[in-house]
Coordinates of C-alpha atoms in Angstrom, one line a residue:
M1 CA -26.8 29.2 -7.6
R2 CA -28.8 26.1 -8.7
T3 CA -30.5 26.6 -12.0
P4 CA -33.6 24.8 -13.3
D5 CA -33.3 21.9 -15.8
T6 CA -33.4 22.9 -19.4
G7 CA -36.9 23.0 -20.7
S8 CA -38.5 23.2 -17.3
T9 CA -40.1 26.6 -16.5
P10 CA -41.1 27.2 -12.9
I11 CA -44.8 28.1 -12.3
G12 CA -45.5 31.6 -13.3
R13 CA -42.0 32.3 -14.7
H14 CA -42.7 32.1 -18.4
H15 CA -41.1 35.5 -19.1
S16 CA -38.3 35.7 -16.5
S17 CA -37.0 32.2 -16.9
P18 CA -35.3 32.9 -20.3
V19 CA -33.7 36.0 -18.7
V20 CA -32.2 34.5 -15.5
D21 CA -32.1 30.7 -15.8
G22 CA -29.2 28.6 -16.8
P23 CA -25.4 28.9 -17.1
D24 CA -25.7 31.1 -20.2
R25 CA -27.6 33.8 -18.2
T26 CA -24.7 34.4 -15.7
F27 CA -24.3 38.0 -16.9
S28 CA -28.0 38.8 -16.4
R29 CA -27.9 37.4 -12.8
A30 CA -24.7 39.4 -12.2
M31 CA -26.5 42.6 -13.1
L32 CA -29.5 41.8 -10.9
R33 CA -27.4 40.9 -7.9
A34 CA -26.2 44.5 -7.9
T35 CA -29.9 45.6 -7.5
G36 CA -30.4 43.3 -4.4
F37 CA -31.2 39.9 -5.8
E38 CA -30.2 36.9 -3.7
D39 CA -30.0 33.3 -4.8
A40 CA -33.6 32.4 -3.8
D41 CA -35.0 35.4 -5.8
F42 CA -34.0 33.9 -9.1
R43 CA -36.4 31.0 -8.5
K44 CA -39.4 33.4 -7.9
P45 CA -41.8 35.1 -10.3
I46 CA -40.3 38.5 -11.1
L47 CA -43.0 41.1 -10.9
G48 CA -42.7 44.8 -11.9
V49 CA -44.2 47.5 -9.8
A50 CA -44.8 50.6 -12.0
S51 CA -45.0 53.8 -9.9
T52 CA -46.3 57.1 -11.2
W53 CA -44.7 58.9 -8.2
S54 CA -43.6 62.4 -8.6
R55 CA -43.7 65.8 -7.0
V56 CA -45.3 67.2 -10.1
T57 CA -48.9 67.0 -8.7
P58 CA -50.7 66.3 -5.4
C59 CA -52.3 63.3 -7.2
N60 CA -49.0 61.4 -7.3
M61 CA -46.9 62.8 -4.4
H62 CA -47.6 59.9 -2.1
I63 CA -47.4 57.0 -4.6
D64 CA -43.9 56.1 -3.6
E65 CA -45.3 55.0 -0.2
L66 CA -48.0 53.0 -1.9
A67 CA -45.5 51.3 -4.2
H68 CA -43.4 50.3 -1.2
E69 CA -46.5 48.6 0.3
A70 CA -47.1 46.8 -3.0
V71 CA -43.5 45.6 -3.1
R72 CA -43.8 44.3 0.5
G73 CA -47.0 42.4 -0.4
I74 CA -45.3 40.8 -3.4
D75 CA -42.1 39.8 -1.5
A76 CA -44.1 38.5 1.4
S77 CA -46.1 36.2 -0.9
G78 CA -43.3 34.5 -2.7
G79 CA -42.6 36.9 -5.6
K80 CA -39.7 39.1 -6.3
A81 CA -40.8 42.8 -6.9
I82 CA -38.8 45.2 -9.0
P83 CA -40.2 48.8 -8.7
F84 CA -39.7 51.3 -11.5
G85 CA -41.1 54.7 -12.4
T86 CA -43.0 56.4 -15.2
I87 CA -44.3 59.9 -15.8
S88 CA -47.3 62.1 -15.1
V89 CA -48.7 65.4 -16.3
S90 CA -51.1 67.4 -14.1
D91 CA -54.2 68.6 -15.9
G92 CA -55.1 70.9 -12.9
I93 CA -51.8 72.7 -13.2
S94 CA -51.3 72.8 -17.0
M95 CA -55.0 73.7 -17.8
G96 CA -55.4 76.5 -20.2
T97 CA -51.7 76.6 -21.2
Q98 CA -49.7 75.0 -24.0
G99 CA -48.6 72.4 -21.5
M100 CA -52.1 71.0 -21.5
K101 CA -51.4 69.6 -25.0
Y102 CA -49.2 67.0 -23.3
S103 CA -51.9 65.7 -21.0
L104 CA -53.6 63.1 -23.2
V105 CA -50.3 62.4 -24.9
S106 CA -49.0 61.4 -21.5
R107 CA -51.4 58.4 -21.5
E108 CA -49.6 57.1 -24.5
V109 CA -46.1 57.8 -23.0
I110 CA -47.1 56.0 -19.8
A111 CA -48.4 53.0 -21.7
D112 CA -45.3 52.9 -23.9
S113 CA -42.9 53.2 -21.0
I114 CA -44.5 50.6 -18.8
E115 CA -44.7 48.2 -21.7
T116 CA -41.1 48.8 -22.6
V117 CA -39.7 48.3 -19.1
A118 CA -41.9 45.2 -18.4
G119 CA -41.3 43.6 -21.8
G120 CA -37.6 44.4 -21.8
S121 CA -37.0 43.1 -18.3
G122 CA -39.0 39.9 -18.7
F123 CA -41.4 40.5 -15.9
D124 CA -43.8 37.7 -15.2
G125 CA -46.5 40.1 -14.0
L126 CA -47.2 43.7 -13.4
L127 CA -48.7 45.9 -10.7
A128 CA -49.1 49.6 -11.7
I129 CA -50.2 52.5 -9.4
G130 CA -51.7 55.6 -10.9
G131 CA -53.0 58.8 -9.4
C132 CA -53.7 61.6 -11.9
D133 CA -56.4 60.9 -14.5
K134 CA -54.3 59.8 -17.5
N135 CA -52.2 57.4 -15.2
L136 CA -54.7 54.5 -14.8
P137 CA -55.7 54.4 -18.5
G138 CA -52.0 54.4 -19.5
C139 CA -51.3 51.6 -17.0
L140 CA -54.3 49.6 -18.3
I141 CA -53.3 50.0 -21.9
A142 CA -49.8 48.7 -21.1
M143 CA -51.3 45.7 -19.2
A144 CA -53.6 44.9 -22.2
R145 CA -50.7 45.0 -24.6
L146 CA -48.4 42.8 -22.5
D147 CA -51.2 40.4 -21.5
R148 CA -49.3 39.1 -18.4
P149 CA -51.0 38.8 -15.0
A150 CA -51.6 42.3 -13.8
I151 CA -53.3 44.5 -11.2
A152 CA -54.1 48.2 -11.5
V153 CA -54.0 50.2 -8.2
Y154 CA -55.5 53.6 -7.7
G155 CA -53.6 56.1 -5.6
G156 CA -56.8 57.3 -4.0
T157 CA -58.9 60.5 -3.7
I158 CA -57.9 63.6 -2.0
L159 CA -59.8 64.9 1.0
P160 CA -62.0 67.9 0.2
G161 CA -60.9 71.3 1.4
R162 CA -63.0 73.3 3.8
Y163 CA -63.8 77.0 3.4
Q164 CA -66.6 79.0 5.2
N165 CA -68.1 75.8 6.5
R166 CA -68.4 74.1 3.1
S167 CA -66.6 71.5 1.1
V168 CA -64.4 73.0 -1.7
D169 CA -62.0 71.6 -4.3
L170 CA -60.1 72.6 -7.4
I171 CA -63.2 73.2 -9.5
T172 CA -64.5 75.6 -6.8
V173 CA -61.4 77.6 -7.5
F174 CA -61.7 77.5 -11.3
E175 CA -65.3 78.7 -11.2
A176 CA -64.8 81.3 -8.5
Q177 CA -62.0 83.0 -10.3
Y178 CA -64.3 84.0 -13.1
S179 CA -67.2 85.1 -10.8
S180 CA -67.7 88.2 -8.6
V181 CA -65.7 86.6 -5.7
D182 CA -63.2 89.2 -4.5
R183 CA -59.4 88.7 -4.4
S184 CA -59.1 88.0 -0.7
E185 CA -61.8 85.3 -0.8
L186 CA -60.2 83.8 -3.9
D187 CA -56.9 83.8 -2.1
Q188 CA -58.4 81.8 0.8
L189 CA -59.9 79.3 -1.6
E190 CA -56.6 78.9 -3.3
R191 CA -54.9 78.0 0.0
R192 CA -57.6 75.6 1.3
A193 CA -59.0 73.8 -1.8
I194 CA -56.2 71.2 -2.0
P195 CA -55.3 70.0 1.6
G196 CA -52.9 67.2 0.7
P197 CA -52.2 64.1 -1.5
G198 CA -54.6 62.4 -3.8
A199 CA -56.6 62.9 -7.0
C200 CA -59.3 65.6 -7.3
A201 CA -62.1 65.1 -4.8
A202 CA -65.2 64.5 -6.9
M203 CA -66.4 62.2 -9.7
Y204 CA -63.9 63.8 -12.1
T205 CA -61.8 61.7 -14.5
A206 CA -59.4 60.1 -12.0
N207 CA -62.1 58.8 -9.7
T208 CA -64.3 57.8 -12.7
M209 CA -61.5 55.7 -14.2
A210 CA -60.6 54.2 -10.8
C211 CA -64.2 53.0 -10.4
A212 CA -64.3 51.8 -14.1
A213 CA -61.1 49.8 -13.6
E214 CA -62.6 48.1 -10.6
A215 CA -65.8 47.3 -12.5
L216 CA -63.6 46.1 -15.3
G217 CA -62.2 43.6 -12.9
M218 CA -58.6 44.9 -13.0
S219 CA -58.5 46.3 -9.4
L220 CA -59.2 44.8 -6.0
P221 CA -62.8 45.2 -4.7
G222 CA -63.4 48.4 -2.9
S223 CA -60.0 49.9 -3.8
S224 CA -61.3 52.5 -6.2
T225 CA -63.1 54.4 -3.4
Q226 CA -60.4 55.0 -0.7
S227 CA -58.8 58.1 0.5
A228 CA -55.2 58.6 -0.6
V229 CA -53.9 59.2 2.9
S230 CA -55.7 56.3 4.7
D231 CA -54.4 53.2 6.3
E232 CA -57.1 51.4 4.2
K233 CA -55.3 52.5 1.0
R234 CA -51.9 51.4 2.2
D235 CA -53.3 48.0 3.3
S236 CA -55.0 47.7 -0.1
C237 CA -51.7 48.2 -1.9
F238 CA -50.1 45.4 0.2
E239 CA -53.0 43.1 -0.6
A240 CA -52.7 44.0 -4.3
G241 CA -49.1 42.8 -4.2
R242 CA -50.2 39.5 -2.6
A243 CA -53.0 39.1 -5.1
L244 CA -50.7 39.6 -8.1
V245 CA -48.5 36.7 -6.9
E246 CA -51.6 34.5 -6.8
L247 CA -52.7 35.7 -10.3
V248 CA -49.3 34.6 -11.6
R249 CA -49.7 31.2 -10.0
Q250 CA -53.1 30.8 -11.5
G251 CA -52.1 32.2 -14.9
I252 CA -55.0 34.6 -15.0
R253 CA -54.2 37.3 -17.7
P254 CA -55.8 40.6 -18.6
C255 CA -57.4 39.0 -21.8
T256 CA -59.3 36.7 -19.4
I257 CA -60.6 39.6 -17.4
M258 CA -61.0 42.5 -19.9
T259 CA -63.8 40.9 -22.0
R260 CA -66.6 42.6 -23.8
S261 CA -68.9 42.1 -20.9
A262 CA -66.3 43.5 -18.5
F263 CA -66.2 46.7 -20.5
E264 CA -69.9 46.9 -20.4
N265 CA -69.8 46.6 -16.7
A266 CA -67.2 49.4 -16.5
I267 CA -69.4 51.7 -18.6
T268 CA -72.5 50.9 -16.5
V269 CA -70.8 51.7 -13.2
A270 CA -69.3 54.9 -14.5
I271 CA -72.6 56.1 -15.9
A272 CA -74.4 55.3 -12.6
L273 CA -71.9 57.4 -10.8
G274 CA -72.2 60.4 -13.2
G275 CA -68.6 60.0 -14.4
S276 CA -66.4 62.0 -16.8
T277 CA -66.7 62.1 -20.6
N278 CA -63.0 61.1 -20.7
L279 CA -64.3 57.6 -19.8
V280 CA -65.3 57.3 -23.5
L281 CA -61.8 58.1 -24.8
H282 CA -60.0 55.9 -22.3
L283 CA -62.2 52.8 -22.5
L284 CA -62.1 52.9 -26.3
A285 CA -58.3 53.0 -26.1
I286 CA -58.0 50.2 -23.6
A287 CA -60.4 48.0 -25.4
R288 CA -58.5 48.5 -28.6
S289 CA -55.3 47.4 -26.9
V290 CA -56.8 44.2 -25.7
G291 CA -58.6 43.5 -29.0
V292 CA -62.2 43.9 -27.7
P293 CA -64.5 45.6 -30.2
L294 CA -66.0 48.7 -28.6
S295 CA -67.5 51.8 -30.1
I296 CA -69.1 55.1 -29.0
E297 CA -72.5 53.6 -29.9
D298 CA -72.0 51.0 -27.1
F299 CA -72.0 53.9 -24.6
A300 CA -75.3 55.1 -26.1
T301 CA -76.9 51.7 -26.0
I302 CA -75.9 51.1 -22.4
G303 CA -76.7 54.6 -21.4
R304 CA -80.4 54.2 -22.4
R305 CA -80.9 51.6 -19.7
V306 CA -78.6 52.9 -16.9
P307 CA -79.7 55.8 -14.7
V308 CA -77.4 58.3 -13.0
L309 CA -77.7 57.5 -9.3
G310 CA -74.7 59.2 -7.8
D311 CA -75.4 62.7 -6.5
L312 CA -71.7 63.5 -6.9
K313 CA -69.9 66.6 -8.1
P314 CA -69.7 68.0 -10.7
I315 CA -73.3 67.3 -11.7
G316 CA -74.4 66.6 -8.1
K317 CA -73.6 67.9 -4.6
H318 CA -71.2 65.5 -2.9
S319 CA -67.5 64.7 -2.9
V320 CA -66.1 61.2 -3.3
S321 CA -65.1 61.3 0.4
S322 CA -68.9 61.3 1.2
L323 CA -69.3 58.2 -1.0
I324 CA -66.4 56.5 0.8
A325 CA -68.0 57.3 4.1
I326 CA -71.2 55.3 3.2
G327 CA -69.3 52.3 1.8
G328 CA -67.8 53.3 -1.5
V329 CA -68.7 51.9 -4.9
L330 CA -69.3 48.3 -3.9
P331 CA -72.9 48.6 -2.6
L332 CA -73.8 50.4 -5.8
M333 CA -72.3 47.6 -7.9
T334 CA -74.3 45.1 -5.8
T335 CA -77.5 47.1 -6.6
L336 CA -76.7 47.2 -10.3
L337 CA -76.0 43.4 -10.3
K338 CA -79.3 42.6 -8.7
R339 CA -81.1 44.8 -11.3
G340 CA -79.5 42.7 -14.0
L341 CA -77.3 45.6 -15.2
L342 CA -74.0 44.0 -14.6
D343 CA -72.6 40.6 -15.7
G344 CA -71.6 38.8 -12.6
D345 CA -69.8 36.0 -14.4
C346 CA -66.9 38.2 -15.4
M347 CA -63.5 37.1 -13.9
T348 CA -61.6 39.6 -11.8
V349 CA -58.1 40.0 -10.3
T350 CA -59.2 38.3 -7.1
G351 CA -59.4 35.0 -9.1
K352 CA -63.2 35.1 -8.4
T353 CA -66.1 36.4 -10.5
L354 CA -67.6 39.8 -10.0
A355 CA -70.7 38.2 -8.4
E356 CA -68.5 36.3 -5.9
N357 CA -66.7 39.5 -5.0
L358 CA -70.0 41.2 -4.3
S359 CA -71.7 38.3 -2.5
D360 CA -71.2 39.6 1.1
V361 CA -71.3 43.4 0.4
A362 CA -73.6 45.3 2.9
P363 CA -76.1 47.8 1.4
Y364 CA -75.8 51.5 1.9
P365 CA -77.0 52.8 5.3
S366 CA -80.7 53.8 5.2
G367 CA -81.4 57.4 4.8
Q368 CA -78.3 58.3 2.9
T369 CA -78.8 60.6 -0.1
I370 CA -75.5 60.3 -1.9
V371 CA -76.5 57.4 -4.1
R372 CA -80.1 57.6 -5.1
S373 CA -82.5 54.7 -5.6
F374 CA -83.8 53.6 -9.0
A375 CA -87.1 55.2 -8.1
D376 CA -85.5 58.6 -7.6
P377 CA -82.5 58.9 -10.0
I378 CA -80.5 62.1 -10.8
K379 CA -81.4 61.2 -14.4
P380 CA -83.3 58.2 -15.7
S381 CA -80.7 57.5 -18.4
S382 CA -77.1 58.4 -19.1
H383 CA -75.7 61.9 -18.8
L384 CA -73.1 61.0 -21.4
A385 CA -74.9 61.9 -24.7
I386 CA -73.5 60.3 -27.9
L387 CA -74.5 62.7 -30.6
R388 CA -74.4 62.5 -34.4
G389 CA -75.4 64.9 -37.2
N390 CA -74.0 67.0 -40.0
L391 CA -71.8 68.8 -37.5
A392 CA -70.4 65.5 -36.2
P393 CA -70.9 62.7 -38.7
D394 CA -68.5 60.4 -36.8
G395 CA -69.9 61.3 -33.4
A396 CA -69.5 63.6 -30.5
V397 CA -69.8 63.2 -26.7
G398 CA -71.8 65.5 -24.5
K399 CA -72.0 65.8 -20.8
I400 CA -75.7 66.8 -20.4
S401 CA -77.2 66.1 -17.0
G402 CA -80.6 67.5 -17.8
R403 CA -80.4 70.2 -15.2
D404 CA -79.8 72.8 -17.9
G405 CA -82.3 71.1 -20.2
L406 CA -81.8 68.4 -22.8
R407 CA -82.0 70.6 -25.9
F408 CA -80.2 73.7 -26.9
R409 CA -80.5 75.9 -30.0
G410 CA -78.4 79.0 -30.5
R411 CA -76.1 81.0 -32.7
A412 CA -72.4 80.1 -33.2
R413 CA -69.5 82.1 -31.8
V414 CA -66.5 80.5 -33.4
F415 CA -62.9 80.4 -32.1
D416 CA -59.9 78.7 -33.6
A417 CA -58.3 78.0 -30.2
E418 CA -59.2 77.8 -26.5
N419 CA -57.2 81.0 -25.6
T420 CA -59.1 83.3 -28.0
A421 CA -62.4 81.9 -26.7
M422 CA -61.3 82.6 -23.1
E423 CA -60.5 86.2 -24.0
Q424 CA -64.0 86.8 -25.3
I425 CA -65.8 85.0 -22.5
V426 CA -63.9 87.0 -19.9
A427 CA -64.5 90.2 -21.9
G428 CA -68.2 89.6 -21.8
T429 CA -68.9 89.3 -25.5
V430 CA -70.2 85.8 -25.2
C431 CA -73.9 86.1 -24.3
A432 CA -77.0 84.0 -23.5
G433 CA -78.1 82.1 -26.7
H434 CA -74.6 81.6 -28.0
V435 CA -73.1 78.3 -28.9
V436 CA -69.4 78.7 -28.3
V437 CA -67.5 76.7 -30.9
I438 CA -63.8 76.0 -30.1
R439 CA -62.0 74.1 -32.9
Y440 CA -58.5 73.0 -34.0
E441 CA -58.2 71.6 -30.5
G442 CA -58.7 67.9 -31.5
P443 CA -56.1 65.1 -31.2
R444 CA -54.3 66.2 -34.4
G445 CA -55.3 69.8 -34.5
G446 CA -54.3 70.8 -31.0
P447 CA -52.4 68.7 -31.1
G448 CA -53.2 66.8 -27.9
M449 CA -56.9 67.4 -27.5
R450 CA -56.8 69.9 -24.6
E451 CA -59.5 69.9 -22.0
M452 CA -61.8 73.0 -22.0
L453 CA -62.2 73.4 -18.3
R454 CA -61.3 77.0 -18.2
P455 CA -64.0 78.1 -20.8
S456 CA -66.6 75.9 -19.2
A457 CA -65.7 77.1 -15.7
A458 CA -65.7 80.7 -16.9
L459 CA -69.2 80.3 -18.3
V460 CA -70.4 78.9 -14.9
G461 CA -68.6 81.7 -13.0
R462 CA -70.2 84.4 -15.2
G463 CA -73.7 82.9 -14.6
L464 CA -74.1 81.5 -18.1
S465 CA -74.4 77.8 -17.3
G466 CA -77.3 76.5 -19.3
K467 CA -77.7 79.8 -21.2
V468 CA -74.7 79.1 -23.4
A469 CA -73.6 75.8 -25.0
L470 CA -70.0 74.9 -25.6
V471 CA -69.0 72.7 -28.5
T472 CA -65.4 71.6 -29.3
D473 CA -63.3 69.0 -31.1
G474 CA -61.2 69.1 -28.0
R475 CA -62.4 67.4 -24.8
F476 CA -63.6 68.3 -21.3
S477 CA -62.3 67.9 -17.8
G478 CA -64.2 65.6 -15.5
G479 CA -64.9 68.8 -13.6
S480 CA -66.7 70.6 -16.4
R481 CA -70.4 71.1 -16.1
G482 CA -73.1 72.9 -18.1
F483 CA -74.3 72.2 -21.7
V484 CA -71.0 71.0 -23.1
V485 CA -70.2 68.8 -26.1
G486 CA -66.7 67.6 -27.0
H487 CA -64.9 64.9 -29.1
V488 CA -66.6 66.3 -32.3
C489 CA -65.5 64.0 -35.2
P490 CA -64.1 64.5 -37.7
E491 CA -62.1 67.2 -36.1
A492 CA -61.4 70.5 -37.8
A493 CA -57.8 69.7 -38.6
V494 CA -58.8 66.9 -40.9
G495 CA -61.5 68.9 -42.6
G496 CA -64.5 67.9 -40.5
P497 CA -67.7 70.1 -40.7
I498 CA -66.8 71.9 -37.5
A499 CA -63.9 73.6 -39.5
V500 CA -66.4 75.5 -41.6
V501 CA -68.9 76.8 -39.0
R502 CA -69.3 80.6 -39.2
D503 CA -70.3 83.1 -36.6
G504 CA -74.1 83.4 -36.5
D505 CA -74.8 79.9 -37.9
P506 CA -77.7 78.2 -36.1
I507 CA -76.7 75.1 -34.2
C508 CA -79.2 72.7 -32.6
I509 CA -78.1 70.0 -30.0
D510 CA -80.7 67.5 -28.9
A511 CA -79.6 65.0 -26.2
Q512 CA -82.8 63.0 -26.3
A513 CA -82.7 62.5 -30.1
G514 CA -78.9 62.1 -30.0
T515 CA -78.3 64.8 -32.7
I516 CA -76.0 67.8 -33.2
E517 CA -76.9 69.8 -36.4
L518 CA -75.6 72.8 -38.1
S519 CA -78.8 74.4 -39.6
I520 CA -77.6 75.3 -43.1
T521 CA -78.4 73.5 -46.3
A522 CA -76.5 70.5 -47.4
E523 CA -75.4 72.4 -50.5
E524 CA -74.0 75.3 -48.5
L525 CA -72.2 72.8 -46.2
A526 CA -70.7 70.9 -49.1
D527 CA -69.6 74.2 -50.8
R528 CA -67.9 75.4 -47.6
L529 CA -66.1 72.1 -47.2
K530 CA -64.9 72.1 -50.8
N531 CA -63.3 75.5 -50.2
W532 CA -61.8 74.7 -46.8
A533 CA -58.0 74.7 -46.3
M534 CA -56.1 74.0 -43.1
P535 CA -54.7 77.2 -41.6
E536 CA -50.9 77.4 -41.8
R537 CA -49.0 76.5 -38.7
A538 CA -45.4 76.0 -37.8
P539 CA -44.6 72.3 -37.8
L540 CA -44.1 70.6 -34.4
A541 CA -41.3 68.2 -33.6
G542 CA -41.0 65.8 -30.6
V543 CA -43.9 63.9 -29.1
L544 CA -46.5 66.5 -29.9
G545 CA -45.5 66.5 -33.5
R546 CA -45.7 62.7 -33.6
Y547 CA -49.1 62.7 -31.9
G548 CA -50.4 65.4 -34.3
R549 CA -49.4 63.3 -37.3
Q550 CA -50.4 59.8 -36.0
A551 CA -53.3 60.2 -33.5
T552 CA -56.6 58.4 -34.3
S553 CA -59.9 60.3 -34.0
A554 CA -61.6 60.7 -30.6
S555 CA -64.2 58.2 -31.7
L556 CA -61.5 55.6 -31.8
G557 CA -59.9 56.6 -28.5
A558 CA -57.4 59.2 -29.7
T559 CA -54.5 56.7 -29.5
F560 CA -51.3 56.6 -31.5
D561 CA -52.2 54.8 -34.7

């Protein structure tokens, strides 16, 4: 084959040229020919397509088809695509088990694996497709580290199930199994809640992060609100492949797109939709990877001026499929832009600014009630409460919609693990007025920072939503609802104040004031902390052991340090 002149790098081939060009790279080309490369392919930008396909979870079971469309789009536009795989862990399946400890860790493994393959292979750009809720954050972290032209693609939302003439989903099952629903009805819910491929059907973490990625500028306009099984989603993947080739030609990199203003846009859109508390963890981690300063206080500052407009589950009534039916997220972004709540000058993966992408977007149809007006919000400010106080000196994150009030005062019921808390909730010993404290479930203490969906769902199922608060150094599923506070920092395992809470201690949570206080004297708290010792545990090896030793606090994104 003909090789380029020494010192001349073809457009967009800054990383692949040293791998495949010139007579001294004959062995590299020989290897690639075995994978299907032909002469002309060595003169094209070489672009990785990271697929999170697996049969592990419905969220990812269709992604091989989407990856095929992305490959077609790249190849049709003058690039050479190389598809490869990475892992996924299903929160919905592992919830409440020891396997759930691997969930947040999987974000780091995904990021590491994508960075490793793309960096080791000399890819000139990267397209990554994620389904389950740690997938997209992991993809975006890898893109930020590599800083090569890149596009994130969301696998799409699942269609809601139908039972007794109503929309149902996985959270319906979680809450029903702890209620008075009989076994036969629960069996029917189990069979009908998950009708096929796609991520969970409401504004849980996967859909929250998809919309945040689009607002960040890293996904094609409209692609975050598409059904997983639709022609629209497949076409969008093809177009994403084409767009990546153009990004490579223009030299637009993630550092150009993922700016401070872009992160503020992502926070704004996710708050307006009523998104998951996991947004905080993930955006902090992504920002850290790209070198953008972002703190939990930024979520509080932005939250004071951004209302919750999406009447979407779990804090509202509708599924994401209903949002898709009225036009998806783009009309909401247009409304936020017109109100001055988004920065329209931010660059995106289209090669255009956010404002340019939104210039021709039609408004929502009149009469729809899925996205409220500014005059009639679900909540006039953010549902994501950033709290500080003597129980969480380094911060905590609450999901407090206001429907159960904005202030809670009660007596602590303390548990050193999720499983022991579940036993007592199901046994009926947790009562109205209690603040359930679940500790040693943080990034290091878990390790892995498990989601507390089972306890929160059990409280809802037993009719205790709003009557009991739940506080943890772990985290919450996007599907959790009620008066819940997670990410308590410092966590118990490093000697944070949550480690010394005792049964019966008064705890006051005030979302309006942004406080979470253990109502004992400063002297008593200091004395307890002085005498605290970490409970003995068997040492862990492998990835959980490494995460438990190295993870940063939740207020820094709970990443490997």
